[in-house]
Short mmCIF file of N, CA and C in Angstrom, two decimals:
data_model
loop_
_atom_site.label_atom_id
_atom_site.label_comp_id
_atom_site.label_asym_id
_atom_site.label_seq_id
_atom_site.Cartn_x
_atom_site.Cartn_y
_atom_site.Cartn_z
N MET A 1 39.07 102.15 87.12
CA MET A 1 40.95 102.20 86.99
C MET A 1 41.07 100.66 87.81
N GLU A 2 42.56 100.40 86.83
CA GLU A 2 42.75 99.47 88.15
C GLU A 2 43.41 99.34 88.64
N PHE A 3 43.67 98.48 88.92
CA PHE A 3 44.71 98.33 90.59
C PHE A 3 46.12 98.36 89.71
N THR A 4 46.92 99.34 89.96
CA THR A 4 48.42 99.47 89.62
C THR A 4 50.19 99.13 89.38
N THR A 5 48.63 97.36 90.66
CA THR A 5 50.55 96.90 90.95
C THR A 5 50.54 96.12 90.73
N THR A 6 51.59 95.79 90.85
CA THR A 6 52.09 94.86 90.06
C THR A 6 52.28 92.95 91.02
N ALA A 7 51.96 92.96 92.64
CA ALA A 7 51.63 93.06 93.78
C ALA A 7 51.45 91.74 93.93
N PRO A 8 52.19 90.96 94.53
CA PRO A 8 50.14 89.54 94.97
C PRO A 8 48.39 90.61 95.28
N ARG A 9 48.89 89.07 95.52
CA ARG A 9 46.87 89.54 95.43
C ARG A 9 46.82 88.56 96.10
N VAL A 10 47.91 88.03 97.42
CA VAL A 10 47.07 88.14 98.72
C VAL A 10 49.07 88.52 99.53
N LEU A 11 47.90 88.74 100.49
CA LEU A 11 49.05 89.58 101.23
C LEU A 11 48.92 88.83 103.32
N ALA A 12 49.52 88.16 103.05
CA ALA A 12 49.41 86.41 103.99
C ALA A 12 49.41 87.32 105.23
N ALA A 13 48.69 86.87 106.21
CA ALA A 13 49.23 87.38 107.67
C ALA A 13 50.58 87.50 108.43
N GLY A 14 51.09 88.95 109.09
CA GLY A 14 52.47 88.58 109.13
C GLY A 14 53.16 89.66 107.79
N GLN A 15 52.21 90.21 106.95
CA GLN A 15 53.44 90.30 105.45
C GLN A 15 52.82 91.91 105.64
N GLY A 16 54.12 92.53 105.61
CA GLY A 16 53.41 93.94 104.78
C GLY A 16 54.05 95.15 105.69
N LEU A 17 54.78 95.94 105.00
CA LEU A 17 55.34 96.88 106.21
C LEU A 17 54.90 97.02 107.45
N VAL A 18 55.35 96.77 108.72
CA VAL A 18 55.46 97.35 110.13
C VAL A 18 55.87 98.08 110.24
N LEU A 19 55.79 99.53 110.68
CA LEU A 19 56.14 100.44 110.74
C LEU A 19 55.67 101.29 112.10
N GLY A 20 56.64 102.14 113.51
CA GLY A 20 56.00 102.20 114.48
C GLY A 20 56.81 101.80 115.50
N ALA A 21 56.59 101.99 116.83
CA ALA A 21 56.95 102.13 118.19
C ALA A 21 56.43 100.90 118.42
N PRO A 22 57.06 99.78 120.02
CA PRO A 22 55.90 99.28 120.29
C PRO A 22 55.06 99.30 120.74
N GLU A 23 54.45 100.91 121.50
CA GLU A 23 52.95 100.84 121.17
C GLU A 23 52.17 101.17 121.00
N ALA A 24 52.22 101.48 119.61
CA ALA A 24 51.30 101.62 118.86
C ALA A 24 51.99 101.33 117.11
N THR A 25 51.56 100.20 116.35
CA THR A 25 51.97 99.66 114.81
C THR A 25 50.51 100.16 113.98
N ASP A 26 51.76 99.92 112.71
CA ASP A 26 51.03 100.54 111.83
C ASP A 26 51.36 99.36 110.54
N ARG A 27 50.53 98.39 109.87
CA ARG A 27 50.81 97.33 109.21
C ARG A 27 50.07 97.81 107.59
N PHE A 28 50.96 98.82 107.35
CA PHE A 28 50.35 99.26 105.38
C PHE A 28 49.96 97.68 104.26
N VAL A 29 48.81 97.92 104.75
CA VAL A 29 48.20 96.64 104.16
C VAL A 29 48.05 97.16 102.59
N LEU A 30 47.39 97.86 102.38
CA LEU A 30 47.10 98.39 101.03
C LEU A 30 47.51 100.09 101.04
N ASP A 31 48.55 100.10 99.58
CA ASP A 31 48.80 101.28 100.06
C ASP A 31 47.93 102.38 99.20
N SER A 32 47.61 103.97 98.24
CA SER A 32 46.89 104.12 97.86
C SER A 32 47.54 104.32 96.75
N ALA A 33 48.92 104.01 96.43
CA ALA A 33 49.30 103.92 95.20
C ALA A 33 48.92 102.53 94.35
N GLU A 34 48.16 101.72 95.19
CA GLU A 34 48.18 100.90 94.10
C GLU A 34 46.37 100.38 94.31
N ALA A 35 45.73 101.51 94.27
CA ALA A 35 45.17 101.70 94.23
C ALA A 35 44.52 102.20 93.29
N GLY A 36 45.37 102.72 92.54
CA GLY A 36 44.49 104.14 91.72
C GLY A 36 44.24 105.42 93.14
N GLY A 37 45.06 106.10 93.65
CA GLY A 37 44.67 106.69 95.01
C GLY A 37 43.09 106.67 95.54
N ARG A 38 42.04 105.51 94.57
CA ARG A 38 41.15 105.77 95.89
C ARG A 38 40.47 104.69 97.02
N LEU A 39 41.66 103.88 97.72
CA LEU A 39 41.04 104.05 99.07
C LEU A 39 42.99 103.16 99.36
N ALA A 40 42.99 103.32 100.93
CA ALA A 40 44.31 103.01 101.57
C ALA A 40 43.45 102.25 102.78
N VAL A 41 44.36 100.25 103.07
CA VAL A 41 44.32 99.63 104.45
C VAL A 41 45.37 99.88 105.09
N VAL A 42 45.07 100.24 106.78
CA VAL A 42 46.31 100.29 107.65
C VAL A 42 45.65 99.11 108.99
N GLU A 43 46.90 98.62 108.62
CA GLU A 43 46.15 97.72 109.88
C GLU A 43 46.55 97.71 111.17
N HIS A 44 46.13 98.61 112.59
CA HIS A 44 46.59 99.98 113.78
C HIS A 44 46.97 98.26 114.37
N THR A 45 47.92 98.10 115.73
CA THR A 45 48.59 97.49 117.22
C THR A 45 48.52 98.38 118.11
N ILE A 46 47.05 98.88 119.02
CA ILE A 46 46.97 99.67 119.75
C ILE A 46 48.05 98.61 121.26
N ALA A 47 48.74 99.06 122.34
CA ALA A 47 48.80 98.85 122.85
C ALA A 47 47.77 99.11 124.36
N PRO A 48 47.22 98.52 125.03
CA PRO A 48 46.71 98.71 126.89
C PRO A 48 46.18 100.29 127.28
N GLY A 49 46.01 101.41 126.99
CA GLY A 49 45.27 102.71 127.45
C GLY A 49 46.61 103.64 126.78
N VAL A 50 46.75 103.16 125.58
CA VAL A 50 47.42 104.35 124.61
C VAL A 50 46.23 104.28 122.95
N LEU A 51 46.85 105.95 123.23
CA LEU A 51 46.01 107.79 122.38
C LEU A 51 46.99 106.70 121.18
N ALA A 52 46.37 106.73 119.69
CA ALA A 52 46.63 106.08 118.34
C ALA A 52 46.96 107.51 118.01
N ALA A 53 46.32 108.63 117.93
CA ALA A 53 45.79 110.07 117.56
C ALA A 53 46.32 110.84 118.36
N PRO A 54 46.47 112.72 117.90
CA PRO A 54 45.98 113.25 118.82
C PRO A 54 44.77 113.66 118.21
N VAL A 55 43.35 114.93 118.54
CA VAL A 55 42.26 114.87 118.45
C VAL A 55 42.85 115.58 117.24
N HIS A 56 42.11 115.40 115.66
CA HIS A 56 42.84 115.51 114.46
C HIS A 56 41.15 115.40 113.97
N ARG A 57 41.17 116.06 113.13
CA ARG A 57 40.68 116.55 111.78
C ARG A 57 40.82 116.36 110.62
N HIS A 58 40.57 115.20 109.59
CA HIS A 58 40.55 115.88 108.01
C HIS A 58 39.52 115.74 106.72
N GLU A 59 40.04 116.98 106.46
CA GLU A 59 39.07 117.11 105.53
C GLU A 59 39.45 116.55 103.89
N ARG A 60 39.58 115.83 103.92
CA ARG A 60 40.06 115.03 103.00
C ARG A 60 40.29 113.67 102.57
N GLU A 61 39.44 112.81 103.95
CA GLU A 61 39.38 111.64 103.44
C GLU A 61 38.11 111.24 104.67
N ASP A 62 37.65 110.22 104.49
CA ASP A 62 37.03 108.99 104.97
C ASP A 62 37.27 107.92 105.30
N GLU A 63 37.52 107.86 107.07
CA GLU A 63 38.39 106.65 107.69
C GLU A 63 37.30 105.50 108.17
N TYR A 64 37.27 104.40 107.84
CA TYR A 64 36.27 103.16 108.25
C TYR A 64 36.97 102.27 108.94
N SER A 65 36.82 102.26 110.26
CA SER A 65 37.62 101.34 111.47
C SER A 65 37.35 100.34 111.25
N PHE A 66 37.73 98.21 111.08
CA PHE A 66 36.93 96.83 111.16
C PHE A 66 37.50 96.63 113.05
N VAL A 67 37.27 96.43 113.94
CA VAL A 67 37.67 96.35 115.31
C VAL A 67 37.86 94.63 114.28
N ILE A 68 39.55 94.99 114.66
CA ILE A 68 39.45 92.52 114.87
C ILE A 68 39.99 92.64 115.84
N GLU A 69 40.51 92.05 117.42
CA GLU A 69 40.85 92.16 118.46
C GLU A 69 40.42 93.83 119.34
N GLY A 70 39.67 93.26 120.44
CA GLY A 70 40.55 94.36 121.50
C GLY A 70 39.66 94.75 121.58
N ARG A 71 38.91 96.57 122.02
CA ARG A 71 37.48 96.83 122.80
C ARG A 71 38.80 98.62 122.55
N VAL A 72 37.56 99.97 121.84
CA VAL A 72 38.40 101.10 120.95
C VAL A 72 38.03 101.68 121.14
N GLY A 73 38.50 102.69 122.14
CA GLY A 73 37.45 104.04 122.95
C GLY A 73 37.46 104.70 121.96
N ALA A 74 36.56 105.78 121.61
CA ALA A 74 36.47 106.85 120.35
C ALA A 74 36.56 107.68 120.66
N MET A 75 37.02 109.57 120.38
CA MET A 75 36.05 111.17 120.67
C MET A 75 35.80 111.16 119.45
N PHE A 76 34.16 111.66 119.39
CA PHE A 76 33.57 112.60 118.12
C PHE A 76 33.17 113.67 118.06
N ASP A 77 33.63 115.39 117.81
CA ASP A 77 33.01 116.24 118.46
C ASP A 77 32.97 115.83 120.05
N GLY A 78 33.30 115.72 121.15
CA GLY A 78 33.27 115.43 122.54
C GLY A 78 33.03 114.17 122.47
N GLU A 79 31.83 113.36 121.15
CA GLU A 79 31.25 111.89 122.34
C GLU A 79 32.33 111.35 122.76
N GLU A 80 32.25 110.23 123.74
CA GLU A 80 33.38 109.26 122.90
C GLU A 80 31.59 107.56 122.91
N VAL A 81 32.36 106.40 122.57
CA VAL A 81 32.08 105.81 122.09
C VAL A 81 33.12 104.95 122.18
N TYR A 82 32.45 103.55 122.35
CA TYR A 82 33.45 101.89 122.61
C TYR A 82 32.55 101.52 121.44
N ALA A 83 33.45 100.07 121.35
CA ALA A 83 33.73 99.66 119.55
C ALA A 83 34.25 98.08 120.33
N THR A 84 33.53 96.88 120.21
CA THR A 84 34.87 95.77 120.00
C THR A 84 34.84 94.63 119.27
N ALA A 85 35.89 94.03 119.11
CA ALA A 85 35.34 92.62 118.12
C ALA A 85 34.93 92.46 116.66
N GLY A 86 34.08 92.64 116.19
CA GLY A 86 33.36 92.74 115.39
C GLY A 86 32.97 93.81 115.07
N ASP A 87 33.68 95.00 115.63
CA ASP A 87 32.32 96.72 115.34
C ASP A 87 33.23 97.61 114.39
N PHE A 88 32.25 97.91 113.49
CA PHE A 88 32.62 99.31 112.52
C PHE A 88 32.17 100.37 112.77
N VAL A 89 33.34 101.34 112.13
CA VAL A 89 33.14 102.92 112.50
C VAL A 89 33.48 103.29 112.11
N ARG A 90 32.59 104.53 112.05
CA ARG A 90 32.98 105.32 110.93
C ARG A 90 33.17 106.78 110.96
N LYS A 91 34.36 107.19 111.01
CA LYS A 91 34.98 109.09 110.80
C LYS A 91 35.10 109.80 109.67
N PRO A 92 34.16 110.05 109.51
CA PRO A 92 33.96 111.64 108.80
C PRO A 92 34.91 112.32 108.44
N ARG A 93 34.92 112.47 107.18
CA ARG A 93 35.98 113.58 107.01
C ARG A 93 34.98 114.93 107.64
N GLY A 94 36.21 116.49 108.02
CA GLY A 94 35.46 117.25 108.60
C GLY A 94 36.07 117.51 110.74
N GLU A 95 35.57 115.90 110.95
CA GLU A 95 34.45 116.75 112.73
C GLU A 95 36.08 115.77 113.28
N TRP A 96 36.21 117.07 114.68
CA TRP A 96 36.47 116.03 115.08
C TRP A 96 36.90 114.99 115.44
N HIS A 97 37.97 114.26 115.99
CA HIS A 97 38.19 112.77 116.31
C HIS A 97 39.61 112.35 116.72
N THR A 98 39.57 110.91 117.71
CA THR A 98 40.33 110.72 117.83
C THR A 98 40.20 109.31 118.55
N PHE A 99 41.00 108.17 118.49
CA PHE A 99 40.69 106.52 119.18
C PHE A 99 41.81 106.08 119.89
N TRP A 100 41.32 105.06 121.25
CA TRP A 100 41.78 104.17 121.76
C TRP A 100 42.47 103.38 122.12
N ASN A 101 43.35 102.46 122.76
CA ASN A 101 43.16 101.28 123.47
C ASN A 101 42.10 101.86 124.30
N ALA A 102 40.76 100.83 124.58
CA ALA A 102 40.14 101.29 125.94
C ALA A 102 40.46 99.67 126.47
N GLY A 103 40.79 98.60 125.30
CA GLY A 103 41.01 97.91 126.58
C GLY A 103 42.22 97.36 127.79
N ASP A 104 42.67 95.44 128.00
CA ASP A 104 43.31 95.29 129.09
C ASP A 104 44.87 94.94 127.80
N GLY A 105 43.20 94.45 126.37
CA GLY A 105 44.53 93.59 125.61
C GLY A 105 45.14 94.02 124.45
N PRO A 106 45.27 93.91 124.03
CA PRO A 106 46.21 94.86 122.47
C PRO A 106 44.81 94.97 121.76
N LEU A 107 44.78 96.12 120.96
CA LEU A 107 43.89 96.17 120.05
C LEU A 107 44.10 96.26 118.49
N ARG A 108 43.64 95.70 117.78
CA ARG A 108 43.59 95.84 116.38
C ARG A 108 43.18 96.37 115.88
N ILE A 109 42.80 97.30 114.71
CA ILE A 109 41.96 97.96 113.90
C ILE A 109 42.10 97.11 112.37
N LEU A 110 41.86 96.87 112.27
CA LEU A 110 42.05 97.75 110.00
C LEU A 110 41.40 98.89 109.99
N GLU A 111 42.02 100.00 109.41
CA GLU A 111 41.06 101.21 109.11
C GLU A 111 41.21 101.65 107.23
N LEU A 112 39.82 102.34 106.80
CA LEU A 112 40.22 101.72 105.42
C LEU A 112 39.71 102.83 105.40
N ILE A 113 41.16 103.51 104.01
CA ILE A 113 40.93 105.33 104.15
C ILE A 113 40.48 105.82 102.60
N THR A 114 39.20 106.64 102.33
CA THR A 114 39.02 106.71 101.31
C THR A 114 38.89 108.38 101.27
N PRO A 115 39.37 108.50 100.04
CA PRO A 115 40.54 108.56 99.19
C PRO A 115 41.62 108.20 100.10
N GLY A 116 42.36 107.50 99.10
CA GLY A 116 43.56 107.17 99.42
C GLY A 116 44.65 108.77 100.25
N GLY A 117 46.08 108.01 100.32
CA GLY A 117 46.73 109.10 100.57
C GLY A 117 46.98 109.12 101.98
N LEU A 118 46.15 110.04 103.28
CA LEU A 118 46.05 109.57 104.50
C LEU A 118 47.51 108.95 105.14
N GLU A 119 47.77 107.25 105.11
CA GLU A 119 48.47 106.19 104.82
C GLU A 119 50.28 107.11 104.83
N GLU A 120 50.63 107.91 104.15
CA GLU A 120 51.61 108.81 103.62
C GLU A 120 52.25 109.97 105.53
N LEU A 121 51.35 110.39 106.13
CA LEU A 121 50.80 109.97 107.00
C LEU A 121 51.66 109.67 107.74
N PHE A 122 51.02 108.22 107.77
CA PHE A 122 51.31 106.81 108.99
C PHE A 122 52.65 107.29 109.07
N ARG A 123 52.85 107.26 107.37
CA ARG A 123 54.45 105.97 107.04
C ARG A 123 55.63 107.50 107.75
N ALA A 124 54.47 108.63 108.43
CA ALA A 124 55.92 109.96 107.94
C ALA A 124 56.14 109.59 109.66
N ILE A 125 54.35 110.02 110.34
CA ILE A 125 54.66 109.94 112.08
C ILE A 125 55.72 108.76 112.26
N ASP A 126 55.27 107.29 111.85
CA ASP A 126 56.12 106.24 112.07
C ASP A 126 57.79 106.45 112.13
N ALA A 127 58.34 106.90 110.59
CA ALA A 127 59.78 106.91 110.36
C ALA A 127 60.51 107.36 111.84
N PRO A 128 61.77 106.54 112.48
CA PRO A 128 62.98 107.73 113.61
C PRO A 128 62.47 109.40 113.06
N GLY A 129 62.17 109.56 114.14
CA GLY A 129 62.14 110.52 114.40
C GLY A 129 60.79 112.21 113.95
N GLY A 130 60.27 111.03 113.31
CA GLY A 130 58.89 111.00 112.58
C GLY A 130 58.13 112.52 113.42
N ALA A 131 58.55 112.29 114.37
CA ALA A 131 56.92 113.12 115.02
C ALA A 131 57.21 114.57 115.01
N GLY A 132 57.77 115.18 114.03
CA GLY A 132 57.06 116.62 113.75
C GLY A 132 56.61 116.22 112.94
N ALA A 133 56.46 114.99 111.90
CA ALA A 133 55.02 115.19 111.30
C ALA A 133 54.09 115.10 111.64
N LEU A 134 54.31 116.44 112.51
CA LEU A 134 52.48 116.77 112.66
C LEU A 134 52.74 118.02 112.61
N ASP A 135 54.02 118.15 112.90
CA ASP A 135 54.32 119.86 112.50
C ASP A 135 53.35 120.64 111.07
N ASP A 136 53.44 119.69 110.20
CA ASP A 136 53.76 120.25 108.91
C ASP A 136 51.85 119.41 108.46
N ALA A 137 50.79 118.58 109.07
CA ALA A 137 49.89 117.53 108.56
C ALA A 137 49.43 118.65 108.05
N GLU A 138 48.47 119.61 108.65
CA GLU A 138 47.54 120.80 108.16
C GLU A 138 48.10 120.94 106.59
N SER A 139 49.72 121.59 106.54
CA SER A 139 49.30 122.14 104.87
C SER A 139 49.30 121.08 104.47
N ARG A 140 50.07 119.62 104.87
CA ARG A 140 50.45 119.17 103.46
C ARG A 140 49.39 118.04 104.22
N TYR A 141 48.73 117.09 104.83
CA TYR A 141 47.95 116.70 104.91
C TYR A 141 46.36 116.79 104.45
N GLY A 142 46.01 117.57 105.35
CA GLY A 142 44.70 118.27 105.54
C GLY A 142 44.34 117.87 106.82
N CYS A 143 44.76 118.18 107.19
CA CYS A 143 44.68 118.13 108.79
C CYS A 143 44.64 119.07 109.90
N SER A 144 44.14 119.00 110.97
CA SER A 144 44.38 119.81 111.58
C SER A 144 44.59 119.09 113.34
N ILE A 145 44.86 119.66 114.09
CA ILE A 145 44.95 118.86 115.55
C ILE A 145 45.01 120.31 116.80
N ASP A 146 43.81 119.27 117.47
CA ASP A 146 43.78 120.21 118.53
C ASP A 146 44.57 119.26 119.55
N GLU A 147 45.65 120.58 120.10
CA GLU A 147 46.30 119.84 120.97
C GLU A 147 46.02 120.40 122.03
N ASP A 148 45.49 121.43 123.01
CA ASP A 148 44.49 121.04 123.78
C ASP A 148 44.10 120.58 124.56
N ALA A 149 42.34 119.86 123.56
CA ALA A 149 41.78 117.86 123.56
C ALA A 149 41.88 117.27 123.74
N THR A 150 43.26 116.63 123.30
CA THR A 150 44.91 116.25 122.93
C THR A 150 45.42 115.83 124.93
N ALA A 151 45.66 116.81 124.68
CA ALA A 151 46.03 116.96 126.59
C ALA A 151 44.52 116.80 127.60
N ALA A 152 43.81 117.35 126.91
CA ALA A 152 42.31 116.94 128.04
C ALA A 152 42.32 115.64 128.00
N LEU A 153 41.78 115.23 126.42
CA LEU A 153 42.11 113.69 127.30
C LEU A 153 42.86 112.32 127.64
N ILE A 154 43.93 113.20 126.76
CA ILE A 154 44.76 112.37 128.09
C ILE A 154 44.99 112.32 129.83
N GLU A 155 45.22 113.14 130.33
CA GLU A 155 45.24 113.90 131.09
C GLU A 155 43.72 112.92 131.88
N ARG A 156 42.04 113.82 131.19
CA ARG A 156 41.45 112.52 131.64
C ARG A 156 41.09 111.24 131.88
N LEU A 157 41.59 110.25 131.12
CA LEU A 157 41.81 108.88 130.99
C LEU A 157 42.14 108.47 131.38
N GLY A 158 44.39 109.50 132.11
CA GLY A 158 45.32 108.48 131.91
C GLY A 158 45.91 108.27 130.78
N LEU A 159 46.22 107.80 129.50
CA LEU A 159 46.49 107.08 128.35
C LEU A 159 47.50 107.80 128.06
N GLY A 160 48.67 106.85 127.78
CA GLY A 160 49.30 107.26 126.74
C GLY A 160 49.59 107.20 125.61
N THR A 161 51.48 108.56 124.62
CA THR A 161 51.15 108.39 123.89
C THR A 161 52.03 107.89 122.78
N TRP A 162 51.81 107.84 121.82
CA TRP A 162 52.71 106.51 120.79
C TRP A 162 53.95 107.54 120.41
#
């Protein structure tokens, strides 16, 4: 299947749709519609001490994060790991996980989502009043959220939220 877009083949630094709040932004690098549904790519930029997402799992997609800048902390089924610039983090479908900026400066990661589609949830959350998008995340996107585990992590690490 070929790419379905007529967009430029090079997306320059700083180009692309950027949504979110100052604490956490998403730059939409490649929408799944542009890749025949096979892949989506989103660049996340997260301020120090900010949790990027609630503890969640998704049944349809695998996520892969390449750390461009900073230090990411991540939790997978209760186990904490840390990665820095140049590291690659694998987040398989069906596994409870979340991530946060565990450094003193900005965190930038390139998120590869396969198959694509989950980037639409990011877009919905980033929209004005988008916090309500999490309410139908399970039915619409196949995502489950663990609010208790999220609250415990925020309290234990003193994290801010998006």
